[in-house]
Coordinates of C-alpha atoms in Angstrom, one line a residue:
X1 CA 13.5 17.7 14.9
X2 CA 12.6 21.3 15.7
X3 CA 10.0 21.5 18.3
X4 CA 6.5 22.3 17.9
X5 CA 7.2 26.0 19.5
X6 CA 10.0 26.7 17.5
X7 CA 9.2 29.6 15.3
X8 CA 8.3 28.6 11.2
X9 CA 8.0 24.9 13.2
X10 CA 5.1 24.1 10.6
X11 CA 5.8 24.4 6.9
X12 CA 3.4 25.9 4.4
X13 CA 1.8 23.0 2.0
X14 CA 0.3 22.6 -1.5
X15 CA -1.8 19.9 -1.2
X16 CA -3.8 17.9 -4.4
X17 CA -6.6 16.0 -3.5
X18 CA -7.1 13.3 -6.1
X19 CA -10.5 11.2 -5.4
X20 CA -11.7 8.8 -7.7
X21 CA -15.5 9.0 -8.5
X22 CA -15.9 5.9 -10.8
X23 CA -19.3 3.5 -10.9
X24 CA -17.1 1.3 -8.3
X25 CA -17.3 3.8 -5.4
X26 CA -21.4 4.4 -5.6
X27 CA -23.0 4.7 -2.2
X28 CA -20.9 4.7 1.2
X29 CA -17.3 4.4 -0.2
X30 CA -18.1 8.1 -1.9
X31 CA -20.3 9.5 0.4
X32 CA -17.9 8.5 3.4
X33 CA -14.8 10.1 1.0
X34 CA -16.9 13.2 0.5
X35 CA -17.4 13.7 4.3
X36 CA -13.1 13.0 4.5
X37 CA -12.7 15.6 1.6
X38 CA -14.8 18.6 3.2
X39 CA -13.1 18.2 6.7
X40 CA -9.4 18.5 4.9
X41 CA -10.5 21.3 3.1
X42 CA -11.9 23.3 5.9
X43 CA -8.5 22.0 8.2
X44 CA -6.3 24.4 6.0
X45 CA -4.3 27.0 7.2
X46 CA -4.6 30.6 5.6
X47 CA -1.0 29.9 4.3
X48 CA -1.6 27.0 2.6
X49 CA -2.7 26.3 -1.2
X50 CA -4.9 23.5 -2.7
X51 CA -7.1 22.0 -5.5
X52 CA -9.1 19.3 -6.4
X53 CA -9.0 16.4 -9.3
X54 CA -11.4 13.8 -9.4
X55 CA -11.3 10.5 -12.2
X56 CA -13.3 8.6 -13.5
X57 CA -12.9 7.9 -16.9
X58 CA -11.9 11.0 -17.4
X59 CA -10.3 13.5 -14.7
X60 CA -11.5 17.5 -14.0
X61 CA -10.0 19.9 -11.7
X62 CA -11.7 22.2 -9.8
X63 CA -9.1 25.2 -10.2
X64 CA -6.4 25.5 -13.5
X65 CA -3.6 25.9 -10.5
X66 CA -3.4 25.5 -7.0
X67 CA -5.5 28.1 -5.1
X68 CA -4.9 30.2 -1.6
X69 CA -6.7 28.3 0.9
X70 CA -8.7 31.6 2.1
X71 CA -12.3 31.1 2.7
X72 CA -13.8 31.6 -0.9
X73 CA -12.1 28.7 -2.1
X74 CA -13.3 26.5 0.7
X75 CA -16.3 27.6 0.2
X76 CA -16.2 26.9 -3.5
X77 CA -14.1 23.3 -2.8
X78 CA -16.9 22.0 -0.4
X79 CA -19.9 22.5 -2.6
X80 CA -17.7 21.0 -5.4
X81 CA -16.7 18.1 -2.9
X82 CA -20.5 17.6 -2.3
X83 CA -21.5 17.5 -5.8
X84 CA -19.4 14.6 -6.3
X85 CA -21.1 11.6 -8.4
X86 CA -19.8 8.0 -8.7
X87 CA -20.1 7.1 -12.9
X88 CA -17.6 5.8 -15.5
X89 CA -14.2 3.8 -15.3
X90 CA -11.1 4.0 -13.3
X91 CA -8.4 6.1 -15.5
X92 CA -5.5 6.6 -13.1
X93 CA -3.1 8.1 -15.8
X94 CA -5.1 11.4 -16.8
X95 CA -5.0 11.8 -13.0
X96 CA -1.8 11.5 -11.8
X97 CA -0.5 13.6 -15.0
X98 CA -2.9 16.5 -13.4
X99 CA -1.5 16.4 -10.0
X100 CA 1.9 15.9 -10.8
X101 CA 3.6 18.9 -12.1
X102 CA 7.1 18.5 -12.1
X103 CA 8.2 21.5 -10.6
X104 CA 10.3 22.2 -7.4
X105 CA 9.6 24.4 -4.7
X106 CA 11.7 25.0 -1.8
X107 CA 9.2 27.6 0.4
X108 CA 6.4 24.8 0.5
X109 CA 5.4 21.1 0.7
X110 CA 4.0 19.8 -2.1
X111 CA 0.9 16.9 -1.1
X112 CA -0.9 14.9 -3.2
X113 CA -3.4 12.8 -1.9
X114 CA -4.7 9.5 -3.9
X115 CA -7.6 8.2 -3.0
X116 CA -9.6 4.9 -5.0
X117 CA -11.0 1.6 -4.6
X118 CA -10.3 0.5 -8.5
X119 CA -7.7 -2.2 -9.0
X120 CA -4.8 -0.5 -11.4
X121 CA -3.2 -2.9 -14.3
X122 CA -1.0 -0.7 -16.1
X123 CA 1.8 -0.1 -13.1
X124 CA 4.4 0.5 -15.7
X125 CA 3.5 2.8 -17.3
X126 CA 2.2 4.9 -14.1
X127 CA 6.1 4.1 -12.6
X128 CA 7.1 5.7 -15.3
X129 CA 4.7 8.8 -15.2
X130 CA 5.7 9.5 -11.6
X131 CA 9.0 9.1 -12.2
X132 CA 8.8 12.0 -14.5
X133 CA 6.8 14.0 -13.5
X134 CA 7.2 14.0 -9.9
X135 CA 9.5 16.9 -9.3
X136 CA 9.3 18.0 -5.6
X137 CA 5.8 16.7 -4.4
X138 CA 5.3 14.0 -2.4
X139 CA 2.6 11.2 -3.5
X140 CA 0.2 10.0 -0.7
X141 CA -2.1 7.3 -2.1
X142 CA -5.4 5.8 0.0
X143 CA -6.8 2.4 -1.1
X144 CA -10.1 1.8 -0.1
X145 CA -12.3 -1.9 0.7
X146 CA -11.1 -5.2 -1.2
X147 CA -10.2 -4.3 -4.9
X148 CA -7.2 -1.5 -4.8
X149 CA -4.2 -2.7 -5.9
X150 CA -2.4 -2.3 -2.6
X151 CA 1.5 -3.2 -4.3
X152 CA 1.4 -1.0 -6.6
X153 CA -0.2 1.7 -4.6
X154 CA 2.8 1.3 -1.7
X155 CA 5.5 1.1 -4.5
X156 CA 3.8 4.4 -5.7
X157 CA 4.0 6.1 -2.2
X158 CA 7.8 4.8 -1.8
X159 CA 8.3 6.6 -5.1
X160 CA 6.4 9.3 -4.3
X161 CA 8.4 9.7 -0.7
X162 CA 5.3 9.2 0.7
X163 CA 3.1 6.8 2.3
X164 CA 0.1 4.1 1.9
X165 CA -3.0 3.7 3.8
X166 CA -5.4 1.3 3.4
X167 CA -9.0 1.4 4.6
X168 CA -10.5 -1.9 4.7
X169 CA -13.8 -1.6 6.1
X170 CA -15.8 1.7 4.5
X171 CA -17.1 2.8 7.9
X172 CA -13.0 3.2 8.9
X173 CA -12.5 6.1 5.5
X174 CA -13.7 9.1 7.3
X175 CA -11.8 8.3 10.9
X176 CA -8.1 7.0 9.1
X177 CA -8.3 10.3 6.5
X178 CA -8.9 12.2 9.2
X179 CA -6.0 10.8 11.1
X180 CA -3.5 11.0 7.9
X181 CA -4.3 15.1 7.3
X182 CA -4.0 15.6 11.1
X183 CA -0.2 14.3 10.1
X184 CA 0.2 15.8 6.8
X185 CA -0.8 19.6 8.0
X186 CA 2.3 19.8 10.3
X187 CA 5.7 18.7 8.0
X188 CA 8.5 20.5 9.6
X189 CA 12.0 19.4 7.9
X190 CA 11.5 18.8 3.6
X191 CA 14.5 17.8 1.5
X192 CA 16.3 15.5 4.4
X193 CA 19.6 14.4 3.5
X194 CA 22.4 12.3 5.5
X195 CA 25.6 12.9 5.5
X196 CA 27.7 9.7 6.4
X197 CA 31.6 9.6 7.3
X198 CA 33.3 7.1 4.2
X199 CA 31.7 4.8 2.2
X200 CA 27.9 4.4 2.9
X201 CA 24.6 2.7 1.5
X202 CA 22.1 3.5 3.2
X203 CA 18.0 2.9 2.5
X204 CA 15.7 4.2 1.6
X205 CA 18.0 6.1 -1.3
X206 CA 15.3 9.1 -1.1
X207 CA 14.5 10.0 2.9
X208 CA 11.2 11.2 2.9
X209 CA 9.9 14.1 4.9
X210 CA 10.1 14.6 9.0
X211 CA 6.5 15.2 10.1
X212 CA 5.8 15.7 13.6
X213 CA 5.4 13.7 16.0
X214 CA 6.4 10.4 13.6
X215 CA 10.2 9.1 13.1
X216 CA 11.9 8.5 9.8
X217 CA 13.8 5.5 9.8
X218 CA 17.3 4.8 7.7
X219 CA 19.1 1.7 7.7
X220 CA 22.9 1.9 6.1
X221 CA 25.7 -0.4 6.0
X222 CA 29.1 1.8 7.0
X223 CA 32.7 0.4 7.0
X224 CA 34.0 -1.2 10.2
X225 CA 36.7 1.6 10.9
X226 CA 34.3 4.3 9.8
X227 CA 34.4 6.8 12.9
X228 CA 34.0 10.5 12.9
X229 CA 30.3 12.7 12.8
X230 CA 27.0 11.8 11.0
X231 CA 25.2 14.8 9.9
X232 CA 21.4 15.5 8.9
X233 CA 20.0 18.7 6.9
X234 CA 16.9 19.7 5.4
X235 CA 15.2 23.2 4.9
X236 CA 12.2 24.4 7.4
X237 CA 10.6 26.9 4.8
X238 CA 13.7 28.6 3.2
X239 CA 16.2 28.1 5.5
X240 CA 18.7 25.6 6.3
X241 CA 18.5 23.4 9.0
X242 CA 20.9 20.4 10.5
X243 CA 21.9 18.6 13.1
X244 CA 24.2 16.0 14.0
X245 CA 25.6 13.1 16.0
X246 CA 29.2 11.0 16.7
X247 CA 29.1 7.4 14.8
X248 CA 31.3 6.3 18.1
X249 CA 28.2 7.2 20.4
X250 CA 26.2 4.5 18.5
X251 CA 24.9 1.7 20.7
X252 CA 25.7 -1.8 19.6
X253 CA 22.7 -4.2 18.5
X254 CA 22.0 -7.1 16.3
X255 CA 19.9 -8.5 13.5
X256 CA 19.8 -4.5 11.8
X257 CA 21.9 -5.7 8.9
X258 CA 18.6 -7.9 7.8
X259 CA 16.4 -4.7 7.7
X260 CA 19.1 -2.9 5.4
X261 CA 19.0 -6.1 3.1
X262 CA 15.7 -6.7 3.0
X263 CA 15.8 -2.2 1.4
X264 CA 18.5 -3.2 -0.7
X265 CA 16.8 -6.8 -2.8
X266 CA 14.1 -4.2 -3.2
X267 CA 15.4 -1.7 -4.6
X268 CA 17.3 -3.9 -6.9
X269 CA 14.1 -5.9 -8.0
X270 CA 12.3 -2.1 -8.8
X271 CA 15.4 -1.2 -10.8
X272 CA 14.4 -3.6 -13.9
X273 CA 11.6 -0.9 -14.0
X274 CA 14.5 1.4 -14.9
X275 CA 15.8 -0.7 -17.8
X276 CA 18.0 -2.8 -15.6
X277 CA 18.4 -6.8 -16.7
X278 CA 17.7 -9.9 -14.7
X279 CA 21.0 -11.2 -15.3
X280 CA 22.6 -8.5 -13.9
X281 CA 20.5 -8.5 -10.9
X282 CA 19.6 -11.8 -10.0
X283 CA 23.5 -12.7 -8.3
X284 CA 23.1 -9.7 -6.2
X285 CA 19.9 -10.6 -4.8
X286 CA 20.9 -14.2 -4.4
X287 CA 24.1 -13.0 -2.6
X288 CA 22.3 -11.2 -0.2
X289 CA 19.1 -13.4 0.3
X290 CA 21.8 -15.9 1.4
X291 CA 23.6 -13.7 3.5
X292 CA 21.2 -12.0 5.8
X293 CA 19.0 -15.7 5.9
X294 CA 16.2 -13.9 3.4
X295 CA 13.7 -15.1 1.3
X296 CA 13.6 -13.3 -2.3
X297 CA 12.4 -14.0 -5.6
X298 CA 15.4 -15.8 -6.4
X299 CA 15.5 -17.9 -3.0
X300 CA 13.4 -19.7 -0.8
X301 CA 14.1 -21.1 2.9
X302 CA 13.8 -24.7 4.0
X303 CA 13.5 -25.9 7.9
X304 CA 15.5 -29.2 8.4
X305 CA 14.6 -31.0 12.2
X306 CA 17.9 -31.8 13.1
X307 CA 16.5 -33.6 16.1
X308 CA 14.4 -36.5 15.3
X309 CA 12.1 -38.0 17.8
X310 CA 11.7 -41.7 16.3
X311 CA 14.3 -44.4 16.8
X312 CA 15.7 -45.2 13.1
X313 CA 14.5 -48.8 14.1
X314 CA 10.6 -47.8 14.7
X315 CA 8.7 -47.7 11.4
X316 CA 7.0 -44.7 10.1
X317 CA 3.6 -43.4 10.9
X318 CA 1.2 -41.2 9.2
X319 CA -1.3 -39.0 11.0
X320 CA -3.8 -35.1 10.3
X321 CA -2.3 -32.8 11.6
X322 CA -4.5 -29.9 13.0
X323 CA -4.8 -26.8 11.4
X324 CA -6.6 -23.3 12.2
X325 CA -9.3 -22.2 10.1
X326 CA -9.6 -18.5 8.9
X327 CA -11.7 -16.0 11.7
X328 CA -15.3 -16.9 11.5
X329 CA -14.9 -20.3 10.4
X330 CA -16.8 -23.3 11.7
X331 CA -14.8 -26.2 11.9
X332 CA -17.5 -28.9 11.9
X333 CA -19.6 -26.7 8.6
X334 CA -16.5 -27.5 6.8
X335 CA -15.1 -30.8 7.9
X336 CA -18.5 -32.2 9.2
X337 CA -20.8 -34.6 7.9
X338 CA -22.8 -34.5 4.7
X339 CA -26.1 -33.0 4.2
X340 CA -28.8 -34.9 5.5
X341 CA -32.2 -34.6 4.9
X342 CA -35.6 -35.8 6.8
X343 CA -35.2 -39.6 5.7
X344 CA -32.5 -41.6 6.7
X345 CA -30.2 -43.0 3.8
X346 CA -30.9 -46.9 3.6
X347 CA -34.7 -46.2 2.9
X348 CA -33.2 -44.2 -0.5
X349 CA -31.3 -47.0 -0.7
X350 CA -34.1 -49.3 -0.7
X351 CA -36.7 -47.5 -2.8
X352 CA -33.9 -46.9 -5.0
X353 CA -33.9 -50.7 -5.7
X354 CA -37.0 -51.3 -6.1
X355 CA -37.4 -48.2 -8.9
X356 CA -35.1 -50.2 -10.5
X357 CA -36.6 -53.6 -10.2
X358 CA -39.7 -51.9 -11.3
X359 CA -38.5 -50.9 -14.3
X360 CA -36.4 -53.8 -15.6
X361 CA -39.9 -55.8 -15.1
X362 CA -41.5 -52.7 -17.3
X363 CA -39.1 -53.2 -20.0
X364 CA -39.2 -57.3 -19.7
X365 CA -43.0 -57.1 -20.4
X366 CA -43.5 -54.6 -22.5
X367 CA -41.5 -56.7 -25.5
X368 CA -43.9 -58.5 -27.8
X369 CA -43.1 -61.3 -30.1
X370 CA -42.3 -60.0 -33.2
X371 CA -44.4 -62.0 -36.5
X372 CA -43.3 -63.7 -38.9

């Protein structure tokens, strides 16, 4: 990529912050968002533009359109940012149909940043949003703690031609969003595309932006005889930018044609989202599942020992095997012995008798001879 000196290195941005304020993200998850929130805003560059939308059951922006990140509008954004209340569901939809507008724009870099705790349940539909109404932004989603749905939220990023962070612990929010705007203020090449000599498939279909200082990665499968140049293009602001390298200067390696597959069964499983059938997909995945050694939806890998260790002539034996328990697990708390209390067991036992010995003799003599 361009280097960091190189003049118009940095490209100008329009970034959406999407934070969800539902009754789920009361106490530390919001107030530790918040704190993330107010240090992207004030990280803006003068050239930049920006606006809020936070959700709950129902999302509000802070501006009708993206706003020039000057200091008026930071100031406004922050005090917004610390007003912030956690109340009401988790409406993903109204949100993302805010933030996404559908539009293309070559001069900037369109961001929007998803950030929520709430589990989602109608991915569908949501594909389908983004898939219409995405346009030229790219869609960064956050999931924080136990409950986001972290499948659909990477799917969403894939989409998007951006990326997924999770935040497991709530302590971790401020330090990782800090760490994902330090890499989203500083995109240099938008709109990458790959120019391959023949026939090509290459993954993923969609090459996401070059930030710097972090690599995109493509895997394709080319034809045996394919020789000749490989090009890549993209626009820094307005203007064209490319570069290129010879296919026969490629160094030689193994096992790459499993990370190409493994792009591929994917891509074919999220095309039924695009009306595509099973029937029409499921030989293609199998095909290449058993190909490339991978396990799919459709196909499953079994170990076979192909070297026993007992003589066909010694019987069987059966044995526990040893297993390792989860972090933080005591073994002999699970496996160990029963609850015991102060008294040892065969006094229960015997007072246990003799309740009932007491009250077989209750029952015996308290029947009286009935009269004639």
């Amino acid at each position: 990529p361009p280097t960091a000196d190189t003049p118009q290195a940095r490209l100008p941005r329009e970034v959406i912050y999407v934070i969800d304020t539902s009754g789920s993200m009361t106490g530390p998850s919001l107030g530790q968002a918040r704190e993330a929130l107010e240090l992207a805003v004030s990280r803006l560059s003068p050239e930049d533009c920006f606006n809020i939308i936070e959700f709950n059951s129902y999302a509000n922006r802070l501006f009708a359109d993206a706003v020039p990140a000057d200091a008026e509008h930071r100031h406004k954004a922050i005090a917004f940012a610390r007003d912030l209340q956690a109340q009401g569901g988790t409406e993903m939809a109204s949100a993302l149909d805010l933030a996404l507008n559908g539009r293309e724009d070559a001069r900037r870099v369109r961001q929007v940043i998803f950030l929520t705790d709430g589990s989602v349940g109608n991915e569908d539909a949501l594909f389908d949003l983004i898939r219409r109404k995405l346009g030229d932004s790219r869609l960064f989603t956050v999931g924080i703690g136990a409950a986001p749905n972290s499948w659909f939220m990477t799917k969403a990023a894939a989409m998007g031609r951006g990326s997924f962070t999770y935040i497991g612990r709530i302590e971790e929010v401020k330090e990782k969003m800090d760490e994902l705007f330090a890499k989203l203020q500083s995109p240099v090449v938008k709109g990458v595309r790959i120019g391959w000599p023949g026939e090509a498939e290459s993954w993923p279909a969609r090459v996401p932006d070059l930030y710097m200082g972090e690599p995109v990665q493509v895997s394709v499968a080319l034809d045996r005889t394919a020789h000749g140049a490989v090009t890549v293009s993209g626009l820094r602001g307005d203007a064209p930018w490319s570069t290129g390298f010879a296919l026969d200067d490629a160094r030689a390696g193994q096992g790459l044609g499993v990370l190409w597959a493994r792009q591929k069964i994917q891509s074919l499983l999220d095309s039924r989202r695009e009306g595509a059938s099973e029937e029409e997909i499921k030989p293609q995945v199998v095909a290449l599942a058993l190909e490339h050694h991978l396990a799919s939806k459709y196909t499953s890998l079994v170990a076979v020992d192909k070297t026993p260790a007992r003589p066909e002539d010694e019987p069987l034996t059966s044995g526990a095997m040893p297993t390792n328990l989860p972090e933080g697990w005591n073994h002999k708390a699970v496996f160990g012995e029963l609850p015991r209390g102060a008294t040892d067991s065969r006094w229960h036992l015997l007072l246990a008798a003799l309740s009932l010995l007491l009250a077989a003799a209750l029952a015996l003599g308290g029947r009286r001879p009935r009269l004639a």
